[in-house]
C-alpha positions as CSV (number, residue, x, y, z in Angstrom):
1,X,-27.0,0.2,-17.2
2,X,-30.3,-0.2,-19.0
3,X,-32.9,0.3,-16.2
4,X,-35.9,-0.4,-18.4
5,X,-35.2,-4.2,-18.6
6,X,-36.0,-7.1,-16.2
7,X,-33.3,-8.0,-13.7
8,X,-31.7,-4.5,-14.0
9,X,-30.8,-4.8,-10.3
10,X,-30.3,-8.5,-10.2
11,X,-32.5,-11.0,-8.5
12,X,-33.3,-11.8,-4.8
13,X,-34.8,-15.2,-5.9
14,X,-38.0,-14.7,-3.8
15,X,-40.3,-15.8,-6.6
16,X,-43.3,-18.0,-5.7
17,X,-42.7,-19.9,-9.0
18,X,-40.3,-22.8,-8.8
19,X,-38.6,-21.5,-12.0
20,X,-36.4,-18.3,-12.1
21,X,-38.4,-15.1,-12.8
22,X,-38.8,-13.2,-16.1
23,X,-35.6,-12.4,-17.8
24,X,-33.7,-15.6,-17.1
25,X,-33.0,-18.2,-19.8
26,X,-32.7,-21.8,-18.4
27,X,-30.3,-23.9,-20.5
28,X,-31.4,-27.3,-21.9
29,X,-28.7,-29.3,-23.7
30,X,-30.5,-32.6,-23.5
31,X,-29.7,-34.8,-26.5
32,X,-28.4,-38.2,-27.5
33,X,-25.1,-39.0,-29.2
34,X,-23.2,-36.8,-26.8
35,X,-19.5,-36.1,-27.8
36,X,-16.9,-37.9,-25.7
37,X,-15.6,-34.7,-24.1
38,X,-19.1,-33.7,-22.8
39,X,-19.6,-34.8,-19.2
40,X,-22.4,-32.5,-18.0
41,X,-25.9,-32.0,-19.5
42,X,-27.8,-28.8,-18.5
43,X,-31.5,-29.5,-17.9
44,X,-34.4,-27.3,-16.9
45,X,-35.3,-29.8,-14.2
46,X,-32.0,-29.1,-12.5
47,X,-32.9,-25.5,-11.7
48,X,-35.5,-24.3,-9.3
49,X,-36.3,-21.4,-6.9
50,X,-37.2,-22.5,-3.4
51,X,-37.2,-20.9,0.1
52,X,-35.7,-17.7,-1.2
53,X,-32.8,-19.4,-3.0
54,X,-31.9,-20.4,-6.5
55,X,-31.0,-24.1,-6.4
56,X,-28.9,-25.9,-9.0
57,X,-29.0,-29.7,-8.6
58,X,-26.2,-31.9,-9.9
59,X,-26.8,-35.7,-10.2
60,X,-25.1,-38.7,-11.8
61,X,-26.8,-40.7,-14.6
62,X,-25.9,-44.1,-16.1
63,X,-26.7,-44.1,-19.8
64,X,-26.9,-46.9,-22.3
65,X,-26.3,-46.4,-26.0
66,X,-28.1,-43.3,-27.3
67,X,-30.2,-42.9,-24.1
68,X,-31.0,-39.4,-22.9
69,X,-30.4,-38.4,-19.3
70,X,-33.7,-38.6,-17.3
71,X,-35.1,-39.3,-13.9
72,X,-35.3,-43.0,-14.9
73,X,-31.6,-43.4,-15.4
74,X,-30.4,-41.3,-12.5
75,X,-28.0,-43.3,-10.4
76,X,-29.6,-44.3,-7.0
77,X,-27.8,-42.3,-4.3
78,X,-25.1,-41.5,-6.8
79,X,-23.9,-45.0,-6.9
80,X,-21.1,-46.1,-9.3
81,X,-22.6,-46.8,-12.8
82,X,-22.7,-50.5,-13.8
83,X,-20.3,-51.8,-16.4
84,X,-21.5,-51.2,-20.0
85,X,-23.1,-47.8,-19.2
86,X,-21.7,-44.3,-19.7
87,X,-21.4,-42.1,-16.6
88,X,-22.9,-38.6,-17.2
89,X,-24.1,-35.8,-15.0
90,X,-27.0,-33.4,-15.2
91,X,-26.8,-29.9,-13.7
92,X,-28.2,-26.4,-14.3
93,X,-27.2,-23.2,-16.0
94,X,-29.2,-19.9,-16.4
95,X,-28.3,-16.6,-17.9
96,X,-29.8,-13.2,-18.5
97,X,-29.8,-11.3,-21.7
98,X,-27.0,-8.7,-22.3
99,X,-28.6,-6.2,-19.9
100,X,-25.6,-4.7,-18.1
101,X,-23.4,-1.8,-19.2
102,X,-20.1,-1.2,-17.4
103,X,-18.8,0.1,-15.1
104,X,-20.8,-1.9,-12.5
105,X,-20.7,-3.9,-9.3
106,X,-21.9,-7.5,-8.9
107,X,-22.5,-9.1,-5.6
108,X,-23.6,-12.7,-5.0
109,X,-24.3,-14.6,-1.8
110,X,-24.0,-18.3,-2.5
111,X,-23.4,-21.7,-0.9
112,X,-21.6,-24.5,-2.7
113,X,-23.0,-28.0,-1.9
114,X,-21.6,-30.0,1.0
115,X,-18.6,-32.3,0.9
116,X,-15.6,-32.0,-1.3
117,X,-16.0,-33.9,-4.6
118,X,-13.5,-34.0,-7.4
119,X,-14.4,-32.2,-10.6
120,X,-17.3,-30.2,-9.2
121,X,-17.5,-26.5,-10.3
122,X,-19.9,-23.7,-9.4
123,X,-19.8,-20.2,-10.8
124,X,-21.6,-16.9,-11.2
125,X,-20.0,-14.7,-13.8
126,X,-20.3,-12.0,-16.4
127,X,-19.7,-12.3,-20.2
128,X,-19.9,-9.6,-22.8
129,X,-21.4,-10.2,-26.2
130,X,-18.1,-10.7,-28.0
131,X,-17.2,-14.3,-29.1
132,X,-14.4,-16.4,-27.7
133,X,-11.5,-17.1,-30.0
134,X,-12.4,-20.8,-29.9
135,X,-15.4,-20.0,-32.1
136,X,-15.1,-20.9,-35.8
137,X,-13.6,-18.0,-37.8
138,X,-12.8,-15.8,-34.8
139,X,-9.1,-14.9,-34.9
140,X,-9.2,-11.9,-32.4
141,X,-12.0,-10.6,-30.1
142,X,-12.8,-8.0,-27.5
143,X,-14.5,-10.7,-25.4
144,X,-14.5,-10.1,-21.7
145,X,-15.3,-12.7,-18.9
146,X,-15.4,-11.6,-15.3
147,X,-15.6,-14.5,-12.8
148,X,-17.2,-13.0,-9.6
149,X,-17.6,-16.6,-8.3
150,X,-15.6,-19.5,-9.6
151,X,-15.2,-22.2,-7.0
152,X,-14.2,-25.8,-7.1
153,X,-15.4,-28.3,-4.5
154,X,-11.9,-29.7,-3.8
155,X,-10.3,-26.3,-3.3
156,X,-10.8,-24.5,0.0
157,X,-10.5,-21.1,-1.6
158,X,-12.2,-18.6,-3.9
159,X,-10.8,-18.1,-7.4
160,X,-11.5,-15.0,-9.4
161,X,-10.3,-14.4,-12.9
162,X,-10.6,-11.6,-15.4
163,X,-10.3,-12.6,-19.1
164,X,-9.9,-9.6,-21.4
165,X,-9.6,-10.1,-25.2
166,X,-8.4,-13.2,-26.9
167,X,-6.3,-14.2,-29.9
168,X,-6.8,-17.5,-31.7
169,X,-4.5,-20.3,-30.4
170,X,-4.2,-24.0,-30.9
171,X,-6.3,-25.9,-28.4
172,X,-6.5,-22.8,-26.0
173,X,-8.9,-19.9,-25.3
174,X,-6.0,-17.4,-26.0
175,X,-7.4,-14.9,-23.5
176,X,-5.4,-12.3,-21.6
177,X,-6.1,-12.9,-17.9
178,X,-5.4,-12.1,-14.3
179,X,-6.2,-14.5,-11.5
180,X,-6.9,-13.9,-7.8
181,X,-7.5,-16.3,-4.9
182,X,-8.1,-16.3,-1.2
183,X,-8.3,-19.3,1.3
184,X,-11.7,-20.0,2.9
185,X,-14.3,-22.6,3.5
186,X,-16.2,-23.1,0.2
187,X,-18.0,-26.4,0.3
188,X,-21.0,-26.3,2.6
189,X,-20.6,-22.6,3.6
190,X,-22.5,-19.4,2.8
191,X,-20.1,-16.8,1.4
192,X,-20.5,-13.3,-0.2
193,X,-18.6,-12.7,-3.4
194,X,-18.4,-9.2,-4.9
195,X,-16.7,-7.7,-7.9
196,X,-16.3,-4.0,-8.8
197,X,-15.2,-2.6,-12.1
198,X,-15.0,1.2,-11.8
199,X,-13.5,2.1,-15.2
200,X,-10.0,1.9,-13.8
201,X,-9.6,-1.5,-12.1
202,X,-11.4,-4.7,-11.4
203,X,-11.4,-5.8,-7.7
204,X,-12.7,-9.0,-6.1
205,X,-14.0,-9.3,-2.6
206,X,-14.6,-12.5,-0.6
207,X,-16.7,-11.8,2.5
208,X,-15.8,-8.2,2.2
209,X,-12.0,-8.9,2.1
210,X,-10.1,-7.8,-1.0
211,X,-8.8,-10.9,-2.9
212,X,-5.1,-10.8,-3.6
213,X,-3.4,-11.6,-6.9
214,X,-2.2,-15.1,-7.6
215,X,1.0,-13.7,-9.2
216,X,2.0,-11.4,-6.4
217,X,0.8,-8.3,-8.2
218,X,-1.5,-5.7,-6.9
219,X,-5.0,-6.9,-6.0
220,X,-6.4,-4.5,-8.7
221,X,-6.6,-5.7,-12.3
222,X,-5.8,-2.8,-14.7
223,X,-4.6,-2.9,-18.2
224,X,-1.0,-3.1,-17.0
225,X,-1.7,-6.4,-15.1
226,X,-2.3,-8.6,-18.2
227,X,0.2,-6.5,-20.2
228,X,-2.4,-4.3,-22.1
229,X,-2.6,-0.7,-22.9
230,X,-5.1,0.9,-20.5
231,X,-7.2,2.4,-23.3
232,X,-7.5,-1.0,-25.0
233,X,-8.3,-2.6,-21.7
234,X,-11.0,0.0,-21.0
235,X,-12.4,-0.5,-24.5
236,X,-12.8,-4.2,-24.1
237,X,-14.3,-3.8,-20.6
238,X,-16.7,-0.9,-21.4
239,X,-17.7,-1.0,-25.0
240,X,-20.0,-4.1,-25.0
241,X,-23.0,-5.1,-22.8
242,X,-22.8,-8.1,-20.4
243,X,-25.0,-11.0,-19.4
244,X,-24.9,-12.8,-16.0
245,X,-24.4,-16.6,-16.1
246,X,-24.9,-18.9,-13.1
247,X,-24.0,-22.6,-13.6
248,X,-22.6,-25.8,-12.1
249,X,-20.8,-28.5,-14.0
250,X,-18.8,-31.6,-13.5
251,X,-15.6,-31.4,-15.5
252,X,-15.0,-34.1,-18.1
253,X,-12.1,-36.6,-17.9
254,X,-10.2,-34.6,-20.5
255,X,-9.6,-31.7,-18.1
256,X,-6.0,-31.9,-16.7
257,X,-5.6,-28.8,-14.6
258,X,-7.8,-30.2,-11.8
259,X,-8.7,-33.7,-10.8
260,X,-11.8,-34.8,-12.8
261,X,-14.8,-36.6,-11.2
262,X,-14.0,-40.1,-10.1
263,X,-16.5,-42.4,-11.8
264,X,-15.5,-45.4,-9.6
265,X,-16.7,-43.6,-6.5
266,X,-20.2,-42.6,-5.4
267,X,-21.4,-39.1,-6.4
268,X,-24.3,-38.1,-4.1
269,X,-26.8,-35.6,-5.5
270,X,-25.4,-32.1,-4.9
271,X,-27.3,-28.8,-4.6
272,X,-25.6,-25.4,-5.0
273,X,-27.6,-22.4,-3.8
274,X,-27.7,-18.6,-4.5
275,X,-29.4,-16.4,-2.0
276,X,-29.2,-13.3,-4.2
277,X,-27.5,-11.7,-7.2
278,X,-27.3,-7.9,-7.0
279,X,-26.1,-5.6,-9.9
280,X,-25.7,-1.9,-9.8
281,X,-24.0,0.7,-11.9
282,X,-21.1,2.7,-10.5
283,X,-19.3,5.8,-11.6
284,X,-16.5,5.6,-14.1
285,X,-13.5,6.9,-12.2
286,X,-10.9,6.7,-15.0
287,X,-9.3,10.1,-15.2
288,X,-10.0,12.1,-18.3
289,X,-9.4,15.5,-19.8
290,X,-7.0,17.9,-18.2
291,X,-7.1,16.0,-14.9
292,X,-6.4,12.7,-16.7
293,X,-3.4,14.3,-18.5
294,X,-2.0,15.5,-15.2
295,X,-2.5,12.1,-13.7
296,X,-0.6,10.4,-16.5
297,X,2.3,12.8,-16.1
298,X,2.4,12.5,-12.3
299,X,3.7,9.1,-11.3
300,X,3.2,9.6,-7.5
301,X,-0.5,10.2,-7.6
302,X,-1.3,6.5,-7.8
303,X,-4.7,4.9,-8.6
304,X,-7.9,7.0,-8.9
305,X,-10.2,6.6,-5.9
306,X,-13.3,8.4,-7.1
307,X,-14.9,9.9,-10.2
308,X,-14.3,13.5,-11.2
309,X,-16.7,15.8,-9.4
310,X,-17.4,19.5,-8.8
311,X,-14.8,21.2,-6.6
312,X,-16.8,24.1,-5.1
313,X,-16.2,27.2,-7.3
314,X,-18.5,27.3,-10.3
315,X,-16.9,25.3,-13.1
316,X,-14.1,23.9,-11.0
317,X,-13.5,20.1,-10.9
318,X,-11.5,17.7,-8.7
319,X,-10.6,14.0,-8.5
320,X,-9.2,12.0,-5.6
321,X,-6.2,9.7,-6.1
322,X,-4.3,7.4,-3.7
323,X,-1.7,10.0,-2.9
324,X,-3.3,13.3,-3.7
325,X,-6.2,15.3,-5.2
326,X,-6.1,17.1,-8.6
327,X,-8.0,20.3,-9.0
328,X,-8.9,22.0,-12.3
329,X,-10.6,25.1,-13.6
330,X,-10.3,26.8,-17.0
331,X,-8.6,29.7,-15.3
332,X,-6.1,27.8,-13.2
333,X,-5.4,24.6,-15.1
334,X,-5.0,21.2,-13.4
335,X,-2.7,20.9,-10.4
336,X,-2.3,18.1,-7.7
337,X,-2.2,18.7,-4.0
338,X,-0.6,16.1,-1.7
339,X,0.6,15.2,1.7
340,X,0.8,17.7,4.5
341,X,0.0,20.5,2.2
342,X,-3.3,18.8,1.2
343,X,-4.2,18.3,4.9
344,X,-3.7,22.0,5.6
345,X,-5.6,22.9,2.4
346,X,-8.5,20.7,3.5
347,X,-8.4,22.2,7.0
348,X,-8.6,25.7,5.4
349,X,-11.8,24.7,3.5
350,X,-9.9,23.8,0.2
351,X,-11.2,25.6,-2.9
352,X,-14.1,27.1,-0.9
353,X,-11.7,28.8,1.6
354,X,-9.5,31.9,1.2
355,X,-6.9,30.0,-0.7
356,X,-9.1,29.1,-3.7
357,X,-7.8,26.7,-6.3
358,X,-4.1,25.7,-6.7
359,X,-2.2,27.6,-9.4
360,X,1.0,25.5,-9.3
361,X,2.2,22.1,-8.1
362,X,4.1,21.7,-4.9
363,X,7.7,23.0,-5.0
364,X,10.5,21.8,-2.8
365,X,12.4,24.3,-0.6
366,X,16.0,24.0,0.4
367,X,15.5,25.0,4.1
368,X,14.7,22.0,6.3
369,X,13.5,20.0,3.4
370,X,10.4,22.1,3.2
371,X,7.8,22.7,0.4
372,X,5.4,25.3,-0.8
373,X,2.5,25.6,-3.1
374,X,0.7,28.6,-4.6
375,X,-3.0,29.1,-4.7
376,X,-5.3,31.8,-6.0
377,X,-5.6,33.5,-2.6
378,X,-2.2,32.7,-1.0
379,X,0.3,30.0,-0.4
380,X,0.9,27.0,1.9
381,X,4.4,26.4,3.3
382,X,5.5,23.2,5.1
383,X,8.5,22.0,7.0
384,X,9.2,19.1,9.3
385,X,9.5,21.3,12.3
386,X,6.5,23.6,11.7
387,X,3.9,21.6,9.8
388,X,1.9,23.2,6.9
389,X,0.3,26.6,7.2
390,X,-1.3,29.1,4.8
391,X,-0.4,32.7,4.3
392,X,-2.0,35.6,2.4
393,X,-2.5,39.3,1.9
394,X,-0.5,42.0,3.8
395,X,1.1,39.5,6.2
396,X,2.3,37.3,3.4
397,X,3.7,40.4,1.5
398,X,5.6,41.5,4.6
399,X,7.0,38.0,5.2
400,X,8.1,37.9,1.5
401,X,9.9,41.2,2.0
402,X,11.8,39.7,4.8
403,X,13.0,36.8,2.6
404,X,10.2,34.2,3.0
405,X,11.3,31.2,5.1
406,X,15.0,32.1,4.6
407,X,14.6,35.4,6.4
408,X,14.6,36.0,10.2
409,X,11.0,35.1,10.5
410,X,11.5,31.5,9.2
411,X,8.4,29.3,8.4
412,X,4.9,30.1,9.6
413,X,3.9,28.1,12.7
414,X,0.1,28.9,12.7
415,X,-2.7,30.0,10.5
416,X,-3.7,33.7,10.3
417,X,-6.3,34.5,12.9
418,X,-8.3,37.6,13.9
419,X,-8.1,39.4,17.3
420,X,-11.1,40.7,19.2
421,X,-10.4,44.1,17.7
422,X,-10.4,42.7,14.1
423,X,-6.6,42.8,13.5
424,X,-5.0,39.9,11.6
425,X,-2.2,38.0,13.3
426,X,0.0,35.1,12.4
427,X,3.0,33.4,14.1
428,X,6.3,32.5,12.5
429,X,9.4,30.8,13.8
430,X,11.1,34.1,14.4
431,X,8.2,36.2,15.6
432,X,4.5,37.3,15.2
433,X,3.1,39.5,12.5
434,X,0.1,41.8,13.1
435,X,-1.9,43.8,10.6
436,X,-4.5,46.5,10.7
437,X,-5.6,49.0,8.1
438,X,-4.3,51.8,10.4
439,X,-0.9,50.4,11.4
440,X,-0.2,48.2,8.5
441,X,2.0,45.2,9.4
442,X,4.0,45.2,12.6
443,X,6.1,42.5,14.2
444,X,6.9,41.2,17.7
445,X,9.7,38.8,18.4
446,X,11.9,37.4,21.0
447,X,11.6,38.3,24.7
448,X,9.3,41.3,23.9
449,X,6.9,39.0,22.0
450,X,6.9,36.6,25.0
451,X,6.2,39.4,27.5
452,X,3.4,40.7,25.2
453,X,1.8,37.2,25.2
454,X,1.9,37.0,29.0
455,X,-0.2,40.2,29.1
456,X,-2.8,38.7,26.8
457,X,-1.3,39.6,23.5
458,X,-3.3,41.9,21.2
459,X,-6.5,41.2,23.3
460,X,-4.8,42.2,26.6
461,X,-4.2,45.6,28.0
462,X,-1.1,46.3,25.8
463,X,-3.2,45.8,22.7
464,X,-1.6,45.8,19.2
465,X,1.9,46.9,18.4
466,X,2.0,50.4,16.9
467,X,5.5,50.0,15.4
468,X,8.2,47.4,15.1
469,X,10.8,46.9,17.8
470,X,13.4,49.6,18.0
471,X,17.0,49.3,19.1
472,X,18.3,51.2,22.2
473,X,21.9,52.3,22.8
474,X,22.1,51.4,26.4
475,X,23.2,47.8,27.0
476,X,22.1,46.8,23.5
477,X,18.5,47.1,24.6
478,X,15.2,47.3,22.7
479,X,11.7,48.7,23.0
480,X,8.4,48.5,21.3
481,X,5.3,50.7,21.5
482,X,1.8,49.2,21.9
483,X,-1.7,50.7,22.0
484,X,-1.7,50.5,25.8
485,X,2.0,50.9,26.8
486,X,5.5,49.8,26.0
487,X,7.8,46.9,26.5
488,X,11.6,47.5,27.2
489,X,14.2,44.8,27.1
490,X,17.9,44.6,28.0
491,X,20.3,41.6,28.5
492,X,20.5,42.4,32.2
493,X,16.9,43.0,33.0
494,X,14.8,41.0,30.6
495,X,11.6,42.4,29.0
496,X,9.0,44.3,31.1
497,X,6.0,46.4,30.2
498,X,5.2,49.9,31.5
499,X,2.1,52.1,31.2
500,X,0.1,54.9,32.7
501,X,1.4,57.2,35.5
502,X,4.4,55.1,36.3
503,X,5.5,55.1,32.6
504,X,5.0,58.9,32.4
505,X,7.2,59.5,35.5
506,X,9.9,57.2,34.2
507,X,9.8,59.0,30.8
508,X,10.2,62.3,32.6
509,X,13.4,60.9,34.2
510,X,14.9,60.1,30.8
511,X,13.6,56.5,30.2
512,X,16.3,53.9,30.5
513,X,19.0,56.6,30.2
514,X,17.9,58.3,33.4
515,X,18.9,57.4,36.9
516,X,16.1,54.8,37.1
517,X,17.5,52.7,34.2
518,X,15.5,49.8,32.7
519,X,12.4,48.3,34.4
520,X,13.2,45.1,36.3
521,X,9.6,43.9,37.0
522,X,6.0,44.2,36.0
523,X,3.6,46.4,37.8
524,X,2.2,44.9,41.0
525,X,-0.7,46.2,43.2
526,X,0.0,47.8,46.6
527,X,-2.2,47.8,49.7
528,X,-4.8,50.5,49.8
529,X,-4.8,50.8,46.0
530,X,-2.2,51.7,43.5
531,X,0.7,50.1,41.7
532,X,4.4,49.5,42.2
533,X,7.2,48.7,39.7
534,X,10.9,48.2,40.2
535,X,13.7,49.7,38.1
536,X,17.4,49.3,38.1
537,X,17.8,52.6,40.0
538,X,14.7,52.4,42.3
539,X,11.0,51.7,42.7
540,X,8.2,53.8,41.5
541,X,4.9,53.7,43.4
542,X,1.7,55.2,42.3
543,X,-1.4,55.7,44.4
544,X,-4.6,57.5,43.7
545,X,-4.6,61.1,44.8
546,X,-0.9,61.0,45.7
547,X,0.7,60.6,42.3
548,X,4.1,58.8,41.8
549,X,6.9,58.7,44.3
550,X,10.3,57.1,44.2
551,X,11.4,54.5,46.7
552,X,15.1,53.8,46.8
């Protein structure tokens, strides 16, 4: 938008002068010998600024012969004109120069005059500098007309139409068009009308509600709506400057698509008002470049919602769409992220987090209808049962070695976290993985993992696992070593942890293969200090200064 010109942001109509401020042209079509299809004369006297509003006055005149409309022949109180005179109307029209470059937003707060009168029309609209195909010698044109306000007194609704290009036709404008409407009180009511053209679609709003299509199509007008190629549509919308026009007219008798004014009924003076007109440039959100090519080749992305912008890492870009976000960098290319994977990606700080930028699209997985997507620093996997979670580094490599989601670990059920001691840990459907530089990756699962958690997990007294679970011959049992002790499990006894002096005595008796067998409880305190723990073959009690004794 050219910001060095008057009215660059519109007009609040707060001028002290009774005429519109600098930049407006006020029409004057006053003349004699008017053609028979002319019903309204635009005069400067019909336009004024008063009390913070633009006012357009429409009045009936009774003309004789070549008489020119004036105050002297205005019909008193809009009475029916006497026989032998011609019924005409004066009203107002103003326009700016071609000041406005698309994309833009236009908002108008306006009030159509009271009472519903046939033939009465009030509008605030945009027109580019290309001619209509009704002009002599114009066979084809990139003309564009955008009707932010187009209301008729006898219709209790807003009507909004986008006309984009035209081809010469007999007795017709020949424009491609898309109409929208919404019920509402028009005559005698203040309403706010807004139009946005963001480089992708035109949208109309009536009192902040999106105005639907007349044809049952989407409320957005894109090239597809009037049957145009989107590039041709954008060219007509963007390549030429626009002017704003505000006008009121009384339609002539030759108009057939609405009832014309009834000359045999009174037509009281009417005043249409505009509180403000506001114009502002907005970003062009039409996808372009690598992101635009990805969008064109990805049907599910839907309409763009924002302009392309920086994505975090230097040189990276992104753009939001109805159903996903496309990220691009010269190193990774352009890839969309959608659905639950996108939610997890955003939760993990997107391109600024450990995952970095996507390096592939989302891939379907056979197990549980899941999906996965690869990123610079890791992957995100999703399933209906587990949600979406990211994996990386040594834990991811170990998971991969076990068959990804198809192995015994299944899908991840949490994000990777850090213990108080600085170890990395992550849960999966089948178990929990731990990593330290010293131990590498170790795993807990099943009843042993559950018992480990009851003792505070890696931040409890057992600490981190030092090795994976090992199988035991006796009763198909298992055991696992931790920094602070061990956990043993069997089908008959469940999983229980041992440590310290009690564990040392049990070991001296041959572990589970000795007469004590497997542990059947956790350590519990005894009166006077010490600990007690039960086993299949007896109870071990430890007390300070007395060592460990066996109770049968």
